[in-house]
GROMACS .gro file of C-alpha atoms in nm:
model
  198
    1MET     CA    1  10.909   5.547   4.187
    2THR     CA    2  10.879   5.232   4.393
    3THR     CA    3  10.797   5.238   4.760
    4ASP     CA    4  10.975   5.042   5.032
    5PRO     CA    5  10.724   4.801   5.195
    6THR     CA    6  10.941   4.772   5.506
    7ALA     CA    7  10.958   5.149   5.546
    8GLU     CA    8  10.582   5.175   5.495
    9LEU     CA    9  10.519   4.905   5.755
   10ARG     CA   10  10.748   5.076   6.005
   11ALA     CA   11  10.574   5.409   5.941
   12GLU     CA   12  10.233   5.249   5.995
   13VAL     CA   13  10.348   5.091   6.323
   14ASP     CA   14  10.488   5.427   6.432
   15ARG     CA   15  10.150   5.588   6.362
   16LEU     CA   16   9.972   5.319   6.563
   17VAL     CA   17  10.215   5.364   6.852
   18ALA     CA   18  10.162   5.741   6.846
   19SER     CA   19   9.785   5.693   6.857
   20ALA     CA   20   9.812   5.433   7.133
   21ARG     CA   21  10.023   5.673   7.339
   22GLU     CA   22   9.734   5.918   7.315
   23GLY     CA   23   9.499   5.658   7.462
   24ASP     CA   24   9.361   5.509   7.140
   25ARG     CA   25   9.274   5.153   7.243
   26ALA     CA   26   9.185   5.050   6.887
   27ALA     CA   27   9.536   5.144   6.773
   28PHE     CA   28   9.686   4.940   7.056
   29ASP     CA   29   9.463   4.645   6.968
   30GLU     CA   30   9.602   4.660   6.615
   31LEU     CA   31   9.956   4.657   6.755
   32VAL     CA   32   9.860   4.349   6.955
   33ARG     CA   33   9.724   4.182   6.643
   34ARG     CA   34  10.045   4.251   6.452
   35THR     CA   35  10.281   4.129   6.724
   36TYR     CA   36  10.080   3.853   6.892
   37VAL     CA   37  10.237   3.556   6.711
   38ASP     CA   38  10.594   3.669   6.782
   39THR     CA   39  10.507   3.753   7.143
   40TYR     CA   40  10.341   3.417   7.203
   41THR     CA   41  10.627   3.231   7.033
   42LEU     CA   42  10.883   3.400   7.257
   43ALA     CA   43  10.670   3.336   7.568
   44MET     CA   44  10.645   2.970   7.470
   45ARG     CA   45  11.020   2.944   7.425
   46LEU     CA   46  11.082   3.102   7.764
   47THR     CA   47  10.824   2.905   7.962
   48ALA     CA   48  10.803   2.574   7.769
   49ASN     CA   49  10.440   2.553   7.879
   50GLU     CA   50  10.126   2.656   7.686
   51GLU     CA   51   9.929   2.777   7.988
   52ASP     CA   52  10.224   2.976   8.121
   53ALA     CA   53  10.287   3.122   7.775
   54ARG     CA   54   9.927   3.246   7.753
   55ASP     CA   55   9.957   3.402   8.098
   56VAL     CA   56  10.284   3.570   7.999
   57VAL     CA   57  10.132   3.710   7.679
   58GLN     CA   58   9.834   3.849   7.869
   59GLU     CA   59  10.060   4.005   8.132
   60SER     CA   60  10.297   4.142   7.867
   61TYR     CA   61  10.027   4.328   7.677
   62LEU     CA   62   9.878   4.454   8.003
   63ARG     CA   63  10.217   4.595   8.097
   64ALA     CA   64  10.261   4.737   7.747
   65TRP     CA   65   9.925   4.915   7.757
   66LYS     CA   66  10.000   5.061   8.100
   67GLY     CA   67  10.347   5.172   7.990
   68ILE     CA   68  10.284   5.277   7.630
   69LYS     CA   69  10.303   5.648   7.720
   70ARG     CA   70  10.659   5.592   7.839
   71PHE     CA   71  10.761   5.423   7.512
   72ARG     CA   72  10.996   5.675   7.350
   73GLY     CA   73  11.039   5.499   7.018
   74ASP     CA   74  11.417   5.461   7.055
   75ALA     CA   75  11.374   5.098   6.952
   76GLN     CA   76  11.108   4.925   6.745
   77PHE     CA   77  10.780   4.838   6.915
   78SER     CA   78  10.853   4.468   6.858
   79THR     CA   79  11.188   4.504   7.038
   80TRP     CA   80  11.014   4.676   7.328
   81MET     CA   81  10.764   4.388   7.342
   82TYR     CA   82  11.051   4.135   7.346
   83ARG     CA   83  11.189   4.300   7.660
   84ILE     CA   84  10.851   4.317   7.832
   85THR     CA   85  10.776   3.955   7.744
   86ALA     CA   86  11.113   3.832   7.871
   87ASN     CA   87  11.061   4.015   8.201
   88ALA     CA   88  10.703   3.889   8.237
   89ALA     CA   89  10.817   3.533   8.167
   90ALA     CA   90  11.094   3.557   8.426
   91THR     CA   91  10.846   3.680   8.688
   92LEU     CA   92  10.595   3.405   8.613
   93VAL     CA   93  10.853   3.126   8.603
   94GLN     CA   94  10.990   3.232   8.941
   95LYS     CA   95  10.638   3.217   9.087
   96ARG     CA   96  10.575   2.878   8.928
   97ARG     CA   97  10.900   2.738   9.068
   98ARG     CA   98  10.814   2.853   9.418
   99ARG     CA   99  10.480   2.677   9.390
  100ARG     CA  100  10.641   2.360   9.253
  101ALA     CA  101  10.888   2.360   9.541
  102GLU     CA  102  10.589   2.355   9.776
  103SER     CA  103  10.424   2.069   9.586
  104LEU     CA  104  10.688   1.825   9.463
  105ASP     CA  105  10.421   1.592   9.324
  106THR     CA  106  10.351   1.836   9.040
  107VAL     CA  107  10.588   1.806   8.745
  108ASP     CA  108  10.519   2.010   8.432
  109GLU     CA  109  10.664   1.865   8.115
  110PRO     CA  110  10.761   2.114   7.842
  111VAL     CA  111  10.525   2.123   7.546
  112ASP     CA  112  10.744   2.278   7.279
  113THR     CA  113  11.032   2.064   7.157
  114SER     CA  114  11.091   2.229   6.818
  115ILE     CA  115  11.363   2.470   6.922
  116GLU     CA  116  11.575   2.581   6.628
  117GLY     CA  117  11.950   2.611   6.625
  118GLN     CA  118  12.012   2.307   6.844
  119PRO     CA  119  12.350   2.146   6.899
  120GLU     CA  120  12.389   1.874   6.634
  121ALA     CA  121  12.407   1.592   6.886
  122ALA     CA  122  12.074   1.685   7.039
  123ALA     CA  123  11.907   1.734   6.703
  124GLU     CA  124  11.977   1.381   6.588
  125SER     CA  125  11.657   1.242   6.736
  126ALA     CA  126  11.320   1.342   6.877
  127ILE     CA  127  11.442   1.224   7.217
  128GLY     CA  128  11.736   1.459   7.183
  129LEU     CA  129  11.505   1.750   7.109
  130GLU     CA  130  11.290   1.666   7.410
  131ASP     CA  131  11.598   1.650   7.631
  132LEU     CA  132  11.719   1.984   7.495
  133ALA     CA  133  11.384   2.153   7.548
  134ARG     CA  134  11.375   2.014   7.901
  135ALA     CA  135  11.730   2.136   7.964
  136VAL     CA  136  11.643   2.487   7.843
  137ALA     CA  137  11.326   2.485   8.054
  138ALA     CA  138  11.535   2.392   8.360
  139LEU     CA  139  11.758   2.698   8.330
  140PRO     CA  140  11.707   2.987   8.573
  141PRO     CA  141  11.487   3.255   8.409
  142LYS     CA  142  11.772   3.504   8.352
  143LEU     CA  143  11.993   3.246   8.183
  144ARG     CA  144  11.704   3.098   7.985
  145SER     CA  145  11.603   3.437   7.845
  146THR     CA  146  11.954   3.503   7.721
  147VAL     CA  147  12.005   3.155   7.575
  148VAL     CA  148  11.670   3.162   7.394
  149LEU     CA  149  11.725   3.509   7.249
  150LYS     CA  150  12.075   3.408   7.132
  151ASP     CA  151  12.029   3.049   7.015
  152VAL     CA  152  11.668   3.059   6.897
  153TYR     CA  153  11.630   3.415   6.770
  154GLY     CA  154  11.995   3.466   6.673
  155LEU     CA  155  12.024   3.807   6.837
  156SER     CA  156  12.362   3.968   6.899
  157HIS     CA  157  12.490   4.025   7.252
  158GLU     CA  158  12.427   4.396   7.200
  159ALA     CA  159  12.065   4.335   7.097
  160ILE     CA  160  12.008   4.097   7.388
  161ALA     CA  161  12.149   4.351   7.630
  162GLU     CA  162  11.920   4.618   7.487
  163GLU     CA  163  11.609   4.401   7.499
  164LEU     CA  164  11.669   4.276   7.854
  165GLY     CA  165  11.792   4.611   7.982
  166ILE     CA  166  12.128   4.475   8.100
  167PRO     CA  167  12.493   4.556   8.019
  168MET     CA  168  12.637   4.372   7.717
  169ALA     CA  169  12.899   4.208   7.940
  170ALA     CA  170  12.618   4.063   8.153
  171ALA     CA  171  12.444   3.929   7.842
  172THR     CA  172  12.767   3.757   7.735
  173VAL     CA  173  12.824   3.604   8.078
  174ARG     CA  174  12.463   3.483   8.101
  175LYS     CA  175  12.485   3.322   7.758
  176HIS     CA  176  12.802   3.132   7.850
  177ARG     CA  177  12.663   3.022   8.187
  178GLY     CA  178  12.332   2.921   8.032
  179ARG     CA  179  12.499   2.714   7.760
  180GLU     CA  180  12.726   2.545   8.015
  181ARG     CA  181  12.433   2.462   8.241
  182ARG     CA  182  12.232   2.333   7.946
  183ARG     CA  183  12.524   2.118   7.833
  184ASP     CA  184  12.568   1.974   8.184
  185VAL     CA  185  12.200   1.882   8.193
  186LEU     CA  186  12.217   1.713   7.854
  187VAL     CA  187  12.523   1.511   7.957
  188GLU     CA  188  12.374   1.396   8.287
  189ASP     CA  189  12.170   1.081   8.224
  190GLY     CA  190  12.122   1.177   7.861
  191GLY     CA  191  11.923   1.486   7.967
  192ARG     CA  192  11.664   1.290   8.163
  193SER     CA  193  11.759   1.465   8.487
  194ALA     CA  194  11.699   1.814   8.347
  195HIS     CA  195  11.390   1.868   8.559
  196ALA     CA  196  11.601   1.827   8.873
  197VAL     CA  197  11.849   2.101   8.779
  198ARG     CA  198  11.791   2.448   8.908
   0.00000   0.00000   0.00000
């Protein structure tokens, strides 16, 4: 009789979560090890800045450790981490934008330009990818989270709604608004004015 590796992996994660809920820090550290790459990747997509992404990851796992006892297991641990990471990124980006508004001389350029699932026109050149990454980075945090989860991770509206803790109708509206805003930025001056769009 063959065993299902996916089922075994899920069972192992469930055991680690159960131990972490009981205060086992070693079990939580193992959960961090298993989810770190995905968490950092999502944080990078949402912030478009390496330093901000590291801060988001640190804050996300801090929130996860503090809230692990409230994790009921209705969704996978990775899905729960997606939601925490998206919320932590939104909080940090809002703080960063307030600081940038106070110091207009500081302009942070996005680091990551390898976003998958791009519109064909933007993907035709490296400049197009840079413009697209800048346009995504210019979106308000709520719209950016939805666009990234939909266009980069390919999640359904239902999954996005679950991960962000919002109604599915809100997820759909945010996706449409985010895509429209991103398109407007790309059209304006070939995307070079993205940093000026709020």
